[in-house]
Amino acid sequence: MSSSNLLLVLLMLTTAGYYLGRKKAVTVAQATGKGQQILHSRPTYYGALAALWCAVPALAIFIFWQAVGPTVITQLVVAGLPSDLQALPSDRLGLLMNDVKNLVHADIVSGEISVAIQAAADHYIRLQTLSHAALAVLVLVAGIAGILWIQKRITPVLRARNHVETLVKYLLVACASIAIFTTIGIVLSVLYEAIRFFKVIPVHEFLFGLDWSPQMAIRADQVGSSGAFGAIPVFMGTLLISAIAMCVAVPIGLMSAIYLSEYADKRFRAVAKPLLEILAGIPTVVYGFFAALVVAPMIRNAGVTLGLDVSSESALAAGLVMGIMIIPFVSSLSDDVINAVPQSLRDGALGLGSTKSETIRLVVLPAALPGIVGGVLLAVSRAIGETMIVVMAAGLAANLTVNPLKTVTTVTVQIVTLLVGDQEFDSPKTLAAFALGLLLFVITLILNVIALVVVRKYREQYE
Amino acid sequence: MNNLIQNQRTARTMDIVNQGLARRYRAEKRFRLYGIVAIILSMIFLVFLFVSISANGYTAFQQTFVQLDIHLDPEILDAGSLADANYQGLVKQSLADMFPEVTTRREKRQLYGMVSNGAAYQLQDYVRKNQNQIGSVIQIWVPADDDVDMVVKGHIRRDVPEAERRVKDNQLSWIDEFQEQGRLEKRFNTTFFSAGDSREPELAGIKGAVSGSFYTLIVTLLLSFPIGVAAAVYLEEFAPKNRWTDIIEVNINNLAAVPSIVYGLLGLAVFLNFFGLPRSVPLVGGLVLTLMTLPTIIIASRAALKSVPPSIREAALGVGASRTQMVMHHVLPLALPGMLTGTIIGMAQALGETAPLLMIGMVAFIVDIPGGFTDPSTVLPVQIFLWADSPERAFLEKTSAAIMVLLAFLVTMNALAVFLRKKFERRW
């Protein structure tokens, strides 16, 4: 039975469980001769209880099986291989197992199909069929057992509503905990691979090295593929582009926020604010295309007329466009904090005879400064983590430069180029992406935490 | 005497104020101007972006077709083996008949390159449907090669020296001849909406990417909406204030700000490498995007729950409802429109997301149109990314057109969110 069919049958079983539970409750109540009033809860709760007992354990089994099944099958197939194949080094064995799996899915196989591989594939298919059948039986048995178990216990005094509510609450807790599991997942997955990377390349070399060229030599005599993993140039590139983006986004975002919250009338604000926010909703791949297609050639042409040497993929193009993207983050966060400044402060300054702009510059902005700084920090972390614009417009060469007209590379670009396309797992080249990911995660996390603390601290001032 | 000095001093202060006044008013005006300029600048960027993309993309909705007279030679089209007859040869023969003066191999190759490779497949379809016409000469419109298309649309300039031009002089003369004979026509480009990806720009379409996006978003929606709402309900209505819920809360705020590419790394390490799920499928893409959009949905849903006034809760509790009943029967229905708007905005984000999907292999070149959650596929933004990298000039307009389609979807989704918000907005 295929997974979707199995789930469909389970759904029908659950519905059946609901009606059976309800019916049972009504019959039990009728049997006492006092009617439905004698039931502790309304009949639907007995039905819901039966449905929950049917669906939840069965679904748990289903998800667990789906998650663990393929790994177990692969291991069983490996264990069933002839001993000379099992003795292969792990990467060769992995390739072999890939062939087996491709054979199972009737895809293209890398080499000739040997008898052993064919046998392994057959074994794999047998185990897979067995696993599917076992899963179907287990899930259905669990579902039916759940219904039967609860059917037996339905009596007028069964506190069905309380049971249902407790179960529902646990389900809600489980959903809320997914956020934590996601974080743990991120940390573990990135950390695990990064540690493997640091076993090959020492941490200090990664953090303080001045050379980044992740190509590893495949043959010993190959020229120019030494594989240097110094992250400094990559981080310089990231910082450079983020700095350019901030130079665009902060003045424009801040001034728009000031104008919208202090000067603009209601109608203008109602039009301009959503329009500004469109900028944040445009997919980054669109910005990337725009940067590569329109902005980069424009900058290049301008540079040529001025007699400057501009690369066709420059940090400036990527930074400018990224700055545009970030404007709404700066403006809406600043707008919030400027609006939070109490009117009495403004009235006081205006009453002393200052003009509106003086009030804003000398009173409102200083009062709102921590909040604005927090917003800018959040925007910086977004700029550092932004991928598509820089992938499409900033180039790949890791230059240690502060010249915005040169091509630079960023952390996210390197992650993408290291992991997209041909990749060998276990090579430092692939693992380096996870080390960069770890660094990226840590840096943005620190920036976010600082920003949140600053914003929160500031908010408490007037409350 | 004392009074006089006082008067003089106030007068002097007033003078100083008055002297500075003009300067201060100028500063005031300048400051205001900066604000207006900032807003206008952002608007110019926005307009510039839309205009430059539309200007590049609108031509992609039309495609150049060439009319060929093809003799359906019964010797080549043997009824028994229609599937593997030489249709390409028929197309070439028809072109060669039209220009008998072309004799050299090089020129012949240039001539045959005038129509798309897809012409042969189109002819094959035609012949299969109209087997009774074998033996006669038919007139059929086939897609032109992308270079011809570019010339007709004016994207390849004729005044460039021949050596720097992709389309050579003799090809240009053939195009002119086609045009004189009325054999060249621009038509609405249905291929763009009905085909999958292709290496040939004139045969490439977005249907594969759109269906991939569709399946991915379905997975995302089915998982993230219930989980997000459930998490929000728990945190807002049931959670005790303790360490555990504090951790969850801080976590959700942090997750909302984690760079999207890190979610891609998570998906690669956990779903692909650990659980062994297949690469480049909508199921995994949906799972990754679910994790990514969950914080957005949870935060929006909590705000919606917060806006339901306490009186509703108290009334429900007052007539004897349990906490769960109060939430399920009273609070949740009132908060649902707000949650929906948050979800739509989250979905719009997920629709435009590219980076994490690159990590889980959704960048593969896939021609087939995916038909399910476990078929290899790509999504619309990734398709844009792939096409943007292609060197052919014709892919430039295809990329821009795909962007226009993507933006149209996004605008629709956001408009829907705004509409829902307006419709269900309620002041208590």
CSV table of N, CA, C and O in Angstrom, one decimal, chain B residues 140-181:
chain,number,residue,atom,x,y,z
B,140,ILE,N,2.4,24.4,-42.5
B,140,ILE,CA,2.4,24.3,-41.0
B,140,ILE,C,3.3,25.4,-40.4
B,140,ILE,O,4.3,25.8,-40.9
B,141,TRP,N,2.8,25.9,-39.3
B,141,TRP,CA,3.5,27.0,-38.6
B,141,TRP,C,4.4,26.3,-37.5
B,141,TRP,O,3.9,25.6,-36.7
B,142,VAL,N,5.7,26.6,-37.6
B,142,VAL,CA,6.5,26.0,-36.5
B,142,VAL,C,7.3,27.1,-35.9
B,142,VAL,O,7.5,28.2,-36.5
B,143,PRO,N,7.7,26.9,-34.6
B,143,PRO,CA,8.4,28.0,-33.9
B,143,PRO,C,9.8,28.3,-34.6
B,143,PRO,O,10.5,27.3,-35.0
B,144,ALA,N,10.1,29.5,-34.7
B,144,ALA,CA,11.4,29.9,-35.3
B,144,ALA,C,12.5,29.7,-34.2
B,144,ALA,O,12.2,29.6,-33.0
B,145,ASP,N,13.7,29.7,-34.7
B,145,ASP,CA,14.9,29.6,-33.7
B,145,ASP,C,14.9,30.8,-32.9
B,145,ASP,O,14.4,31.9,-33.3
B,146,ASP,N,15.5,30.7,-31.7
B,146,ASP,CA,15.5,31.9,-30.8
B,146,ASP,C,16.2,33.1,-31.4
B,146,ASP,O,15.8,34.2,-31.1
B,147,ASP,N,17.3,32.8,-32.2
B,147,ASP,CA,18.0,33.9,-32.7
B,147,ASP,C,17.2,34.7,-33.7
B,147,ASP,O,17.2,35.9,-33.8
B,148,VAL,N,16.4,33.9,-34.6
B,148,VAL,CA,15.5,34.6,-35.5
B,148,VAL,C,14.5,35.4,-34.8
B,148,VAL,O,14.2,36.6,-35.1
B,149,ASP,N,14.0,34.8,-33.7
B,149,ASP,CA,13.0,35.5,-32.9
B,149,ASP,C,13.5,36.8,-32.4
B,149,ASP,O,12.9,37.8,-32.4
B,150,MET,N,14.8,36.8,-31.9
B,150,MET,CA,15.4,38.0,-31.4
B,150,MET,C,15.6,39.0,-32.5
B,150,MET,O,15.4,40.2,-32.2
B,151,VAL,N,15.9,38.6,-33.7
B,151,VAL,CA,16.0,39.6,-34.8
B,151,VAL,C,14.7,40.2,-35.1
B,151,VAL,O,14.6,41.5,-35.2
B,152,VAL,N,13.6,39.4,-35.1
B,152,VAL,CA,12.3,39.9,-35.5
B,152,VAL,C,11.9,40.9,-34.4
B,152,VAL,O,11.3,41.9,-34.7
B,153,LYS,N,12.2,40.6,-33.1
B,153,LYS,CA,11.8,41.5,-32.0
B,153,LYS,C,12.7,42.7,-31.9
B,153,LYS,O,12.4,43.5,-31.1
B,154,GLY,N,13.8,42.7,-32.7
B,154,GLY,CA,14.7,43.8,-32.6
B,154,GLY,C,15.7,43.8,-31.5
B,154,GLY,O,16.3,44.8,-31.2
B,155,HIS,N,15.8,42.6,-30.8
B,155,HIS,CA,16.8,42.5,-29.7
B,155,HIS,C,18.2,42.3,-30.3
B,155,HIS,O,19.2,42.6,-29.6
B,156,ILE,N,18.3,41.7,-31.5
B,156,ILE,CA,19.6,41.6,-32.1
B,156,ILE,C,19.6,42.7,-33.2
B,156,ILE,O,18.8,42.7,-34.1
B,157,ARG,N,20.5,43.6,-33.1
B,157,ARG,CA,20.5,44.8,-34.0
B,157,ARG,C,21.2,44.4,-35.3
B,157,ARG,O,22.1,43.7,-35.3
B,158,ARG,N,20.6,44.9,-36.4
B,158,ARG,CA,21.1,44.6,-37.7
B,158,ARG,C,22.3,45.4,-38.1
B,158,ARG,O,23.1,45.0,-38.9
B,159,ASP,N,22.5,46.6,-37.4
B,159,ASP,CA,23.6,47.5,-37.8
B,159,ASP,C,24.9,47.1,-37.2
B,159,ASP,O,25.9,47.8,-37.4
B,160,VAL,N,24.9,46.1,-36.4
B,160,VAL,CA,26.2,45.6,-35.8
B,160,VAL,C,27.0,44.9,-36.9
B,160,VAL,O,26.4,44.2,-37.7
B,161,PRO,N,28.3,45.1,-36.9
B,161,PRO,CA,29.1,44.3,-37.9
B,161,PRO,C,28.9,42.8,-37.8
B,161,PRO,O,28.6,42.3,-36.7
B,162,GLU,N,28.9,42.2,-39.0
B,162,GLU,CA,28.5,40.8,-39.0
B,162,GLU,C,29.3,39.9,-38.1
B,162,GLU,O,28.7,39.0,-37.5
B,163,ALA,N,30.6,40.2,-37.9
B,163,ALA,CA,31.4,39.3,-37.1
B,163,ALA,C,31.0,39.3,-35.7
B,163,ALA,O,31.2,38.4,-34.9
B,164,GLU,N,30.4,40.4,-35.2
B,164,GLU,CA,30.0,40.5,-33.8
B,164,GLU,C,28.5,40.1,-33.6
B,164,GLU,O,28.0,40.2,-32.5
B,165,ARG,N,27.9,39.6,-34.6
B,165,ARG,CA,26.5,39.3,-34.5
B,165,ARG,C,26.3,37.8,-34.6
B,165,ARG,O,26.9,37.1,-35.3
B,166,ARG,N,25.3,37.3,-33.8
B,166,ARG,CA,25.1,35.9,-33.8
B,166,ARG,C,24.4,35.5,-35.1
B,166,ARG,O,24.5,34.4,-35.6
B,167,VAL,N,23.5,36.4,-35.7
B,167,VAL,CA,22.8,36.1,-36.9
B,167,VAL,C,23.6,36.7,-38.1
B,167,VAL,O,23.8,37.9,-38.1
B,168,LYS,N,23.9,35.8,-39.0
B,168,LYS,CA,24.8,36.3,-40.1
B,168,LYS,C,23.9,37.0,-41.2
B,168,LYS,O,22.7,36.8,-41.2
B,169,ASP,N,24.6,37.6,-42.1
B,169,ASP,CA,24.0,38.4,-43.1
B,169,ASP,C,23.0,37.6,-44.0
B,169,ASP,O,21.9,38.0,-44.3
B,170,ASN,N,23.5,36.4,-44.4
B,170,ASN,CA,22.6,35.6,-45.3
B,170,ASN,C,21.3,35.1,-44.5
B,170,ASN,O,20.3,35.1,-45.1
B,171,GLN,N,21.5,34.9,-43.2
B,171,GLN,CA,20.3,34.5,-42.4
B,171,GLN,C,19.3,35.7,-42.3
B,171,GLN,O,18.1,35.5,-42.4
B,172,LEU,N,19.9,36.9,-42.2
B,172,LEU,CA,19.0,38.1,-42.2
B,172,LEU,C,18.3,38.2,-43.5
B,172,LEU,O,17.1,38.5,-43.5
B,173,SER,N,19.0,37.9,-44.6
B,173,SER,CA,18.3,38.0,-45.9
B,173,SER,C,17.1,37.0,-46.0
B,173,SER,O,16.1,37.2,-46.5
B,174,TRP,N,17.4,35.8,-45.4
B,174,TRP,CA,16.3,34.8,-45.4
B,174,TRP,C,15.1,35.3,-44.6
B,174,TRP,O,14.0,35.1,-45.0
B,175,ILE,N,15.4,35.9,-43.5
B,175,ILE,CA,14.4,36.4,-42.6
B,175,ILE,C,13.5,37.4,-43.4
B,175,ILE,O,12.3,37.3,-43.4
B,176,ASP,N,14.2,38.3,-44.1
B,176,ASP,CA,13.5,39.3,-44.9
B,176,ASP,C,12.6,38.6,-46.0
B,176,ASP,O,11.5,39.0,-46.2
B,177,GLU,N,13.2,37.6,-46.6
B,177,GLU,CA,12.4,36.9,-47.6
B,177,GLU,C,11.2,36.2,-47.0
B,177,GLU,O,10.1,36.3,-47.5
B,178,PHE,N,11.4,35.6,-45.8
B,178,PHE,CA,10.2,35.0,-45.1
B,178,PHE,C,9.2,36.0,-44.9
B,178,PHE,O,8.0,35.8,-45.1
B,179,GLN,N,9.6,37.2,-44.4
B,179,GLN,CA,8.7,38.3,-44.1
B,179,GLN,C,7.9,38.8,-45.3
B,179,GLN,O,6.7,39.0,-45.3
B,180,GLU,N,8.6,38.9,-46.5
B,180,GLU,CA,8.0,39.3,-47.7
B,180,GLU,C,6.9,38.3,-48.1
B,180,GLU,O,5.8,38.7,-48.6
B,181,GLN,N,7.2,37.1,-47.9
B,181,GLN,CA,6.2,36.0,-48.4
B,181,GLN,C,5.1,35.8,-47.3
B,181,GLN,O,4.3,35.0,-47.5
